[in-house]
Coordinates of C-alpha atoms in Angstrom, one line a residue:
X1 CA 21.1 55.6 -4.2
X2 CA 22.2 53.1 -1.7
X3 CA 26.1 52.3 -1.2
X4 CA 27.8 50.4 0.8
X5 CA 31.1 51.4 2.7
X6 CA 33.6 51.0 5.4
X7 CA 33.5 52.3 8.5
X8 CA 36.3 53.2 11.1
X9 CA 37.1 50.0 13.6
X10 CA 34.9 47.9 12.1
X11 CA 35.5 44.8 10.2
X12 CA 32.2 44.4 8.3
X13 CA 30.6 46.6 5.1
X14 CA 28.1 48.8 6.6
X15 CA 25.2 50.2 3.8
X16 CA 23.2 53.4 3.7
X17 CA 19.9 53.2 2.1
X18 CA 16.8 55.4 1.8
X19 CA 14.2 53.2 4.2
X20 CA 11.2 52.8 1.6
X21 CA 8.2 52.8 4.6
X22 CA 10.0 56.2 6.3
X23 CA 11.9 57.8 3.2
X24 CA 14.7 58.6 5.7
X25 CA 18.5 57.6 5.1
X26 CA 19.5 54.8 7.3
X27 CA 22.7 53.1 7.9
X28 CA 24.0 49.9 9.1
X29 CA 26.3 46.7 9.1
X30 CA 25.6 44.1 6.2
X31 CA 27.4 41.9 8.7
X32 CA 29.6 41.2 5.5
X33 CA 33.3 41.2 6.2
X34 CA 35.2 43.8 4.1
X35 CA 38.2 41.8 2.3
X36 CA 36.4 38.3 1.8
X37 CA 35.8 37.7 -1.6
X38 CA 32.2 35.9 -1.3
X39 CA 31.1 38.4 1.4
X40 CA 32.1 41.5 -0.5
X41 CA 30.2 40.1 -3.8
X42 CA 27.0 39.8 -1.1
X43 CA 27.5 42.9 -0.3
X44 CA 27.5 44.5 -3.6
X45 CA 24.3 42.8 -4.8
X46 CA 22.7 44.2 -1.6
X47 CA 23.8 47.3 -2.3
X48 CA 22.3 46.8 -6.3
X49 CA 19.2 45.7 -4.7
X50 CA 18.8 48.5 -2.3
X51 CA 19.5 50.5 -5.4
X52 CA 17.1 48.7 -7.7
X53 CA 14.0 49.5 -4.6
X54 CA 15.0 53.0 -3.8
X55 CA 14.6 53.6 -7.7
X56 CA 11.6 51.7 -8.2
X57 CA 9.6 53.5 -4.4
X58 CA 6.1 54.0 -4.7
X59 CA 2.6 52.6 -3.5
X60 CA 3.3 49.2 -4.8
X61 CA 6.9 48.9 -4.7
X62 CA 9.2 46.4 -6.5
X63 CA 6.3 45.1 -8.9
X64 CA 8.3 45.4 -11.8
X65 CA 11.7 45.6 -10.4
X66 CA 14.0 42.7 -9.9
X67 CA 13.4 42.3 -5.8
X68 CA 11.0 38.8 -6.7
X69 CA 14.1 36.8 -8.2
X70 CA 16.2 35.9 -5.2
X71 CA 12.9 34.5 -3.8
X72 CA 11.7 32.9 -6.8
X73 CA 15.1 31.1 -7.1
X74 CA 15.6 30.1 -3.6
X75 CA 11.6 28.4 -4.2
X76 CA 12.4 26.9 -7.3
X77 CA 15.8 25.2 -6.8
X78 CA 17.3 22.6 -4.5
X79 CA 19.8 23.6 -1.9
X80 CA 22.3 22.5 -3.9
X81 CA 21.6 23.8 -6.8
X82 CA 20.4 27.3 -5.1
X83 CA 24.2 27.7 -4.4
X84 CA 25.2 27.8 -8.3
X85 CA 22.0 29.7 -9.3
X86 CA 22.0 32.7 -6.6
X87 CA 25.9 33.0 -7.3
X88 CA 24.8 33.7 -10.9
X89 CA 22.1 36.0 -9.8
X90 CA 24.2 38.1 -7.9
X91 CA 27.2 38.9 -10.8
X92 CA 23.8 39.3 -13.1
X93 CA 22.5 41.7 -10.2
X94 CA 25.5 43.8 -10.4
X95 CA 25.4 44.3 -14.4
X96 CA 21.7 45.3 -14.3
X97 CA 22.1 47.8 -11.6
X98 CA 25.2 49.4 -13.2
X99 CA 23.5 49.8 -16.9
X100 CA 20.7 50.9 -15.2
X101 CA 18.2 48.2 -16.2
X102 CA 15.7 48.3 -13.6
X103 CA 13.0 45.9 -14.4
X104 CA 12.7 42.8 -17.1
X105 CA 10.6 45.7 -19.1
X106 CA 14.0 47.4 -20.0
X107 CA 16.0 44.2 -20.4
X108 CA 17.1 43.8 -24.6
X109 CA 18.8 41.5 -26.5
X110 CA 22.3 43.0 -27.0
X111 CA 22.1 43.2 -23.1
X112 CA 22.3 40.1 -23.4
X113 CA 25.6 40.2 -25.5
X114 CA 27.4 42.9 -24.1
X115 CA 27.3 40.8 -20.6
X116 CA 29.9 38.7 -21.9
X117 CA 32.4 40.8 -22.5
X118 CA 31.9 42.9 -19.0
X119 CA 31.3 39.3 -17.4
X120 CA 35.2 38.4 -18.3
X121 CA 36.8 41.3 -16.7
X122 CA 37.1 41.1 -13.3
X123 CA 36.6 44.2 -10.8
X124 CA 37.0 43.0 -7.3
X125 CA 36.7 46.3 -5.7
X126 CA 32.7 45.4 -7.1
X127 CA 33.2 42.1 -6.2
X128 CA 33.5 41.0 -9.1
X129 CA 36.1 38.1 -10.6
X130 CA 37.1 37.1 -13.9
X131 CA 35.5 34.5 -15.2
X132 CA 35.7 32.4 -18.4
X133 CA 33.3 32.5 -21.4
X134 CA 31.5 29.2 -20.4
X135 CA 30.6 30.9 -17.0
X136 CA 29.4 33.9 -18.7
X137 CA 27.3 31.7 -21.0
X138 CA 25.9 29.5 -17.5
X139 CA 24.7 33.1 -16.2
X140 CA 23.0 34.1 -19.2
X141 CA 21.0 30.6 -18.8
X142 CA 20.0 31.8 -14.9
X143 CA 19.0 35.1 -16.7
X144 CA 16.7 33.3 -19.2
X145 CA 15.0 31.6 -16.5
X146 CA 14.2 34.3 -14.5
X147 CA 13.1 36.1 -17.9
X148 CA 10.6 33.2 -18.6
X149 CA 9.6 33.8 -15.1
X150 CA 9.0 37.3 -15.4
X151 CA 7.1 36.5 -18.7
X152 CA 5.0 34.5 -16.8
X153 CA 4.0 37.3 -14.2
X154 CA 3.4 39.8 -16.8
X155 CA 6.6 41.8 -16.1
X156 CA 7.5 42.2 -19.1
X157 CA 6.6 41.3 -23.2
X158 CA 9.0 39.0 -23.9
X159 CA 11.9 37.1 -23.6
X160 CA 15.4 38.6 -25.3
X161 CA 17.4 35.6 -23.7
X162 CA 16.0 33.0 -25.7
X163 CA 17.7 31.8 -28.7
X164 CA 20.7 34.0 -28.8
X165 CA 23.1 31.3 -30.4
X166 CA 26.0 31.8 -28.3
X167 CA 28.1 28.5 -28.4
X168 CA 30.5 27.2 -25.6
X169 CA 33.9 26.4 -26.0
X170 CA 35.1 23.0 -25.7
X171 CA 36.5 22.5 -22.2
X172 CA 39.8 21.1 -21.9
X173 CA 40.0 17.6 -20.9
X174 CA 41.5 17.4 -17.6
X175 CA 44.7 15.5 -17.0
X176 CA 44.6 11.4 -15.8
X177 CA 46.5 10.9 -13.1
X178 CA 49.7 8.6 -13.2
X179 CA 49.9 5.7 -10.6
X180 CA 53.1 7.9 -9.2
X181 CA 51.1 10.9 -9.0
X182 CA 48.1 8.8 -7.0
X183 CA 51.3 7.2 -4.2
X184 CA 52.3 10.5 -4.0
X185 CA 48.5 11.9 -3.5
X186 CA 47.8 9.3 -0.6
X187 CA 51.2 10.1 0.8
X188 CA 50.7 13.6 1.0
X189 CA 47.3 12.7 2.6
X190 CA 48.4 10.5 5.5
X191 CA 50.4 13.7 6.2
X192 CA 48.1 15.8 7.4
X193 CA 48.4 16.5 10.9
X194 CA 44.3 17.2 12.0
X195 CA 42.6 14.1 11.8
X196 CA 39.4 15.5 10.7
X197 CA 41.3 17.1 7.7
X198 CA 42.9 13.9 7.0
X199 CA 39.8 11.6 6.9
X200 CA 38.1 14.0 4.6
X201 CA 41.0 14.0 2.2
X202 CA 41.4 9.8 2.4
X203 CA 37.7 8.8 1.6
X204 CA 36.5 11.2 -0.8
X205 CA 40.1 10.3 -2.5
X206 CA 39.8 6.7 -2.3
X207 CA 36.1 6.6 -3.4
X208 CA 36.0 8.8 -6.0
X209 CA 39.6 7.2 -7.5
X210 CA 38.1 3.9 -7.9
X211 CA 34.3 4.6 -8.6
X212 CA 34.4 7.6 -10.7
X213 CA 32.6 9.4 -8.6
X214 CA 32.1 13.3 -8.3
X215 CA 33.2 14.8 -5.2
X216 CA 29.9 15.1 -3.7
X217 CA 28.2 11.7 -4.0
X218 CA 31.8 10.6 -2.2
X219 CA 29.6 11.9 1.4
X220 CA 27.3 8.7 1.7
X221 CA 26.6 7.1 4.9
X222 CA 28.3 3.4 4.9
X223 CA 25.1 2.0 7.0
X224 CA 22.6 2.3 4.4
X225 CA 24.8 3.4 1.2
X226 CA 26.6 0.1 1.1
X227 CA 26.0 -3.1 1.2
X228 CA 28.6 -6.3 1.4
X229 CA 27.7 -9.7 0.7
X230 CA 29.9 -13.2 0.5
X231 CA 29.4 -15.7 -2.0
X232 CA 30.6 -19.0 -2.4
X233 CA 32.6 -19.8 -5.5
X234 CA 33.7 -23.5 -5.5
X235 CA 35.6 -23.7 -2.1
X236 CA 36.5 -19.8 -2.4
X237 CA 34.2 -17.2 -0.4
X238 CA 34.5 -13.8 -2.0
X239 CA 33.2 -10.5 -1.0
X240 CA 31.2 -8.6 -3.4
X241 CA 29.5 -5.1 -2.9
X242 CA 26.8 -2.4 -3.5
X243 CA 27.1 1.0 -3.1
X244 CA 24.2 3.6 -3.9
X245 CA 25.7 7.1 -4.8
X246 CA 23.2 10.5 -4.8
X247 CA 24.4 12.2 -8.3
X248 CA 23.0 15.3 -10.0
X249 CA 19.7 16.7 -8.9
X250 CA 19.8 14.5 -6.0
X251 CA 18.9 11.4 -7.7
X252 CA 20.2 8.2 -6.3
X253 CA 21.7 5.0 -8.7
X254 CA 23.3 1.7 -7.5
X255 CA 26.8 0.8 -8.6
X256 CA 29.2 -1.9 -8.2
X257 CA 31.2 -1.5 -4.9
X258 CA 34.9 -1.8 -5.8
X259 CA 36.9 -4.6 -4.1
X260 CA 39.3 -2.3 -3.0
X261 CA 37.0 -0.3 -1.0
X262 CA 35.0 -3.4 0.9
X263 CA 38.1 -3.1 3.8
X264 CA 37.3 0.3 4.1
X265 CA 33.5 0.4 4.5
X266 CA 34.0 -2.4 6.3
X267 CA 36.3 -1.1 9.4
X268 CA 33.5 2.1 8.8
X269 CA 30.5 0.2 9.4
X270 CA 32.2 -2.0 12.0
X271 CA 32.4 1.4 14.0
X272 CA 29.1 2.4 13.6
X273 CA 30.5 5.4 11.5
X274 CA 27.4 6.8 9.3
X275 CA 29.0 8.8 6.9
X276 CA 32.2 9.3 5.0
X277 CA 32.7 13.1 5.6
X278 CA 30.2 16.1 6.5
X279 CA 31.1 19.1 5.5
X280 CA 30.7 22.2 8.7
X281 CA 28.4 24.1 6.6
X282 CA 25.6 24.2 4.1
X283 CA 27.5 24.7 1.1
X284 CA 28.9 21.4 0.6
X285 CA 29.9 21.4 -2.9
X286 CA 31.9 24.8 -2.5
X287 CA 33.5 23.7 0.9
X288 CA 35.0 20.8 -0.3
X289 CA 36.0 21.7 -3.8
X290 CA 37.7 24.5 -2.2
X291 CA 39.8 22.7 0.4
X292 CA 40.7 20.0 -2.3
X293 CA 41.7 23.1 -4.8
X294 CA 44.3 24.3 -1.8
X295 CA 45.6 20.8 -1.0
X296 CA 46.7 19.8 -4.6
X297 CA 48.0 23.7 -4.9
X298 CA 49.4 23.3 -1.2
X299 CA 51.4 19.8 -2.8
X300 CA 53.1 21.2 -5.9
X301 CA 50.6 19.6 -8.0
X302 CA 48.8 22.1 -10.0
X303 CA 52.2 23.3 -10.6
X304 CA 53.7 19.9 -12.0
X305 CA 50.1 18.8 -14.1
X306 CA 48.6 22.1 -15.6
X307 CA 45.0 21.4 -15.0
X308 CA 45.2 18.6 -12.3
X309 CA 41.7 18.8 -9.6
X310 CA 39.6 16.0 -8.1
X311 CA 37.9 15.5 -11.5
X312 CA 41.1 14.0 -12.6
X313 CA 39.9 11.1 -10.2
X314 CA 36.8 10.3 -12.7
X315 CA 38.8 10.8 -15.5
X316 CA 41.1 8.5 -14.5
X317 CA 38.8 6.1 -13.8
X318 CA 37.3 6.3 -17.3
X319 CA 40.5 6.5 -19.1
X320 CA 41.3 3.0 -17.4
X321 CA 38.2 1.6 -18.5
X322 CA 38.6 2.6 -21.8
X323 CA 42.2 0.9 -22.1
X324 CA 41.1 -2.2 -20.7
X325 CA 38.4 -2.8 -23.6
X326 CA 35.3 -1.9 -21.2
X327 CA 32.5 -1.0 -23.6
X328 CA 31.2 2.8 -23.3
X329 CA 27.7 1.9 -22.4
X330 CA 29.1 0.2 -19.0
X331 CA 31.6 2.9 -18.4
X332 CA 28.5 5.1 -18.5
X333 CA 26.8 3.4 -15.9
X334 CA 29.7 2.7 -13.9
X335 CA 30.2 6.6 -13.2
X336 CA 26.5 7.7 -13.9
X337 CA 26.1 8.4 -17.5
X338 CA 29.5 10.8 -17.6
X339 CA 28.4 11.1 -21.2
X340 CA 30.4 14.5 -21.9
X341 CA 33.7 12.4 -20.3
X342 CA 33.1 9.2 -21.1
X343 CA 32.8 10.3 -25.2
X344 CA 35.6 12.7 -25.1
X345 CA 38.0 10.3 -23.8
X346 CA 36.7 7.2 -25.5
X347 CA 36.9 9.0 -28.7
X348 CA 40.3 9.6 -28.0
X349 CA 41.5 6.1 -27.3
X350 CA 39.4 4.5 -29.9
X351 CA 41.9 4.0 -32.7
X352 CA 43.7 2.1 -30.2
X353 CA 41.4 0.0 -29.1
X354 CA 38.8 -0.9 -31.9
X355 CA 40.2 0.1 -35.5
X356 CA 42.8 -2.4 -35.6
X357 CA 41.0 -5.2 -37.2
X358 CA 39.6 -2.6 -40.0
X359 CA 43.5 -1.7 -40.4
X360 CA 44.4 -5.3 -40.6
X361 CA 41.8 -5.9 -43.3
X362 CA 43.0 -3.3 -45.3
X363 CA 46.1 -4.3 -45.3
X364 CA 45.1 -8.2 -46.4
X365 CA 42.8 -6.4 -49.4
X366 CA 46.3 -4.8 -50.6
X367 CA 48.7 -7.6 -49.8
X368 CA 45.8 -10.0 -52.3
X369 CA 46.3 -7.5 -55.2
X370 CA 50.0 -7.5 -55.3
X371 CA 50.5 -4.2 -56.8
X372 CA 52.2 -1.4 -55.9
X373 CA 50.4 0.9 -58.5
X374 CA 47.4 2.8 -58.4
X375 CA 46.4 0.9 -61.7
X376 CA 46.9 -2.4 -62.3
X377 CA 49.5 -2.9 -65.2
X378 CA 48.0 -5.7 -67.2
X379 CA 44.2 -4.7 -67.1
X380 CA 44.1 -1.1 -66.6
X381 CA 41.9 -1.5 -63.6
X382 CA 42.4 0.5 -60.2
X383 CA 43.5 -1.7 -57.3
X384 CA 40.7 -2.6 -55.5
X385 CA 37.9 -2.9 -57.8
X386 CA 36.5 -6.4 -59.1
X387 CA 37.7 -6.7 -63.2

């Protein structure tokens, strides 16, 4: 069975594993530093894997094992949306190789339920952290998939993952963010002593606080993402905009530029700047989620707002639009058919904004009766109702 350990002056997990072509024990470094979160999960599903092909040796190894999937999901998905997908695969990797559940062939329905519950408790000697029941739930989708998939290949006779009427729970709305809190944001930003740092933090802040956008599509290049035009009104020239934003599934969508940000791509585009902010590695969505996650815990801000993170930019954007009488179906498109967002918070606001008239004619259908009974006292009749 393989394993991985640590080894004397070294700073990496090292593995030993039975080599399938020689059937002798071999060892050597994973590369994977020991004491890193994400490399010490990597290095546990290599070790399941390892596992799962020294189990399954024989003149046509892996064929029913799980070796295909990380391949399979790597083919299917964009690099994006790899990230999210192999992250599932490799907590799912850990729970098949410790039940001992070596092909798709062995895989069962209450499998299936009893991952929740192991899911939520974190082990992070395995590498291995808590996570909440929504997660658990998004894994069990990767695992359905690669169960369809394995369907497909005849690897195995059905699919237990289907249908298994496990509901989320309702995510918490996350908090708006005060014009106080927003000063004190930008502040906190013009701050930050490496430029590079800086710049990152100011754009993706300023774009995504007044379009609504995710963190993400705030990396656009101003050269061919924006476009600024002047038109005449009367004797006024005004400056109106276009920006085109790459949202989910890397599909693009036009939006209205917001005034406040024509200055800014301007000086961009007057430098010959082609993008907002690049992230150093591959992993985009990770890299900069994380280094906004540390800057508002770095600020005091978690601390003050309980569940304040850049998505509190696009839900303050459609909060705003919601006060100010903007119908849903624009606030939609304004920030990409947020439906989820955009209905939670405008279902929150709405007796504010649209019931009053039906409150006011309520009150005129009363005030016309004159009674302060239920039944009127002369005809018997209940208030309301034509005699």
């Amino acid at each position: 069975m393989a394993s991985i350990y640590q080894r004397d002056n070294s700073r990496f997990w090292w593995i030993k594993f039975v080599d399938p072509e020689s059937r002798k024990t071999r060892r050597t470094t994973t590369g994977l530093k020991v004491g890193v979160g994400p490399d010490t999960r990597n290095a546990k599903q290599l070790e399941a894997e390892y596992t799962l092909r020294e189990k399954k040796m024989g003149p046509v190894i892996g064929e029913n094992s799980w070796l295909w999937v990380t391949g399979f999901l790597a083919s299917r998905y964009s690099p994006a949306a790899q990230e999210r997908y192999l992250s599932a695969w490799r907590t799912l990797a850990l729970f098949l190789a410790e039940k001992q559940i070596l092909s798709p062939r062995q895989l069962r329905r209450q499998h299936c339920f009893d991952y929740l519950d192991w899911r939520m408790k974190p082990n992070k000697r395995a590498g291995k952290y808590r996570a909440g029941r929504n997660t658990s739930i998004l894994d069990l989708k990767t695992l359905n998939i690669i169960m369809q998939e394995a369907l497909e290949r005849g690897l195995c006779d059905g699919n237990p993952c289907v249908k298994l009427g496990i509901r989320r729970d309702q995510p918490k709305v996350k908090p708006e963010l005060t014009t106080e809190v927003i000063e004190y944001i930008r502040e906190r930003i013009r701050a930050i002593p490496d430029e590079a740092a800086r710049e990152f933090h100011h754009y993706s802040f300023e774009i995504a606080r007044y379009q609504g956008c995710r963190l993400k599509e705030t990396s656009l290049n101003p050269l061919t993402d924006v476009v600024i035009e002047s038109q005449k009104r009367g004797r006024t020239t005004v400056k109106r905009g276009y920006i085109t934003l790459t949202g989910k599934g890397s599909r693009e969508y036009a939006c209205e530029l917001h005034p406040e940000l024509i200055p800014l791509f301007e000086d961009l585009r007057a430098r010959g700047r082609d993008y907002t902010w690049r992230a150093p590695i591959p992993s985009a969505r990770s890299w900069a989620s994380s280094r906004w996650f540390k800057f508002f815990r770095r600020i005091g801000l978690k601390q003050k707002i309980a569940g304040a993170c850049f998505h509190s930019t696009r839900v303050t954007v459609v909060t705003e639009m919601a006060r100010n009488n903007v119908t849903q179906a624009k606030a939609n498109a304004y920030v990409n058919h947020s439906s989820t967002t955009t209905n939670r918070i405008y279902q929150r606001l709405r007796p504010k904004l649209d019931l009053q008239e039906c409150t006011h004619a309520v009150g005129q259908i009363y005030a016309s009766n004159r009674v302060t009974s239920p039944l009127d006292k002369t005809t018997g009749n209940r208030v309301g109702l034509l005699a």
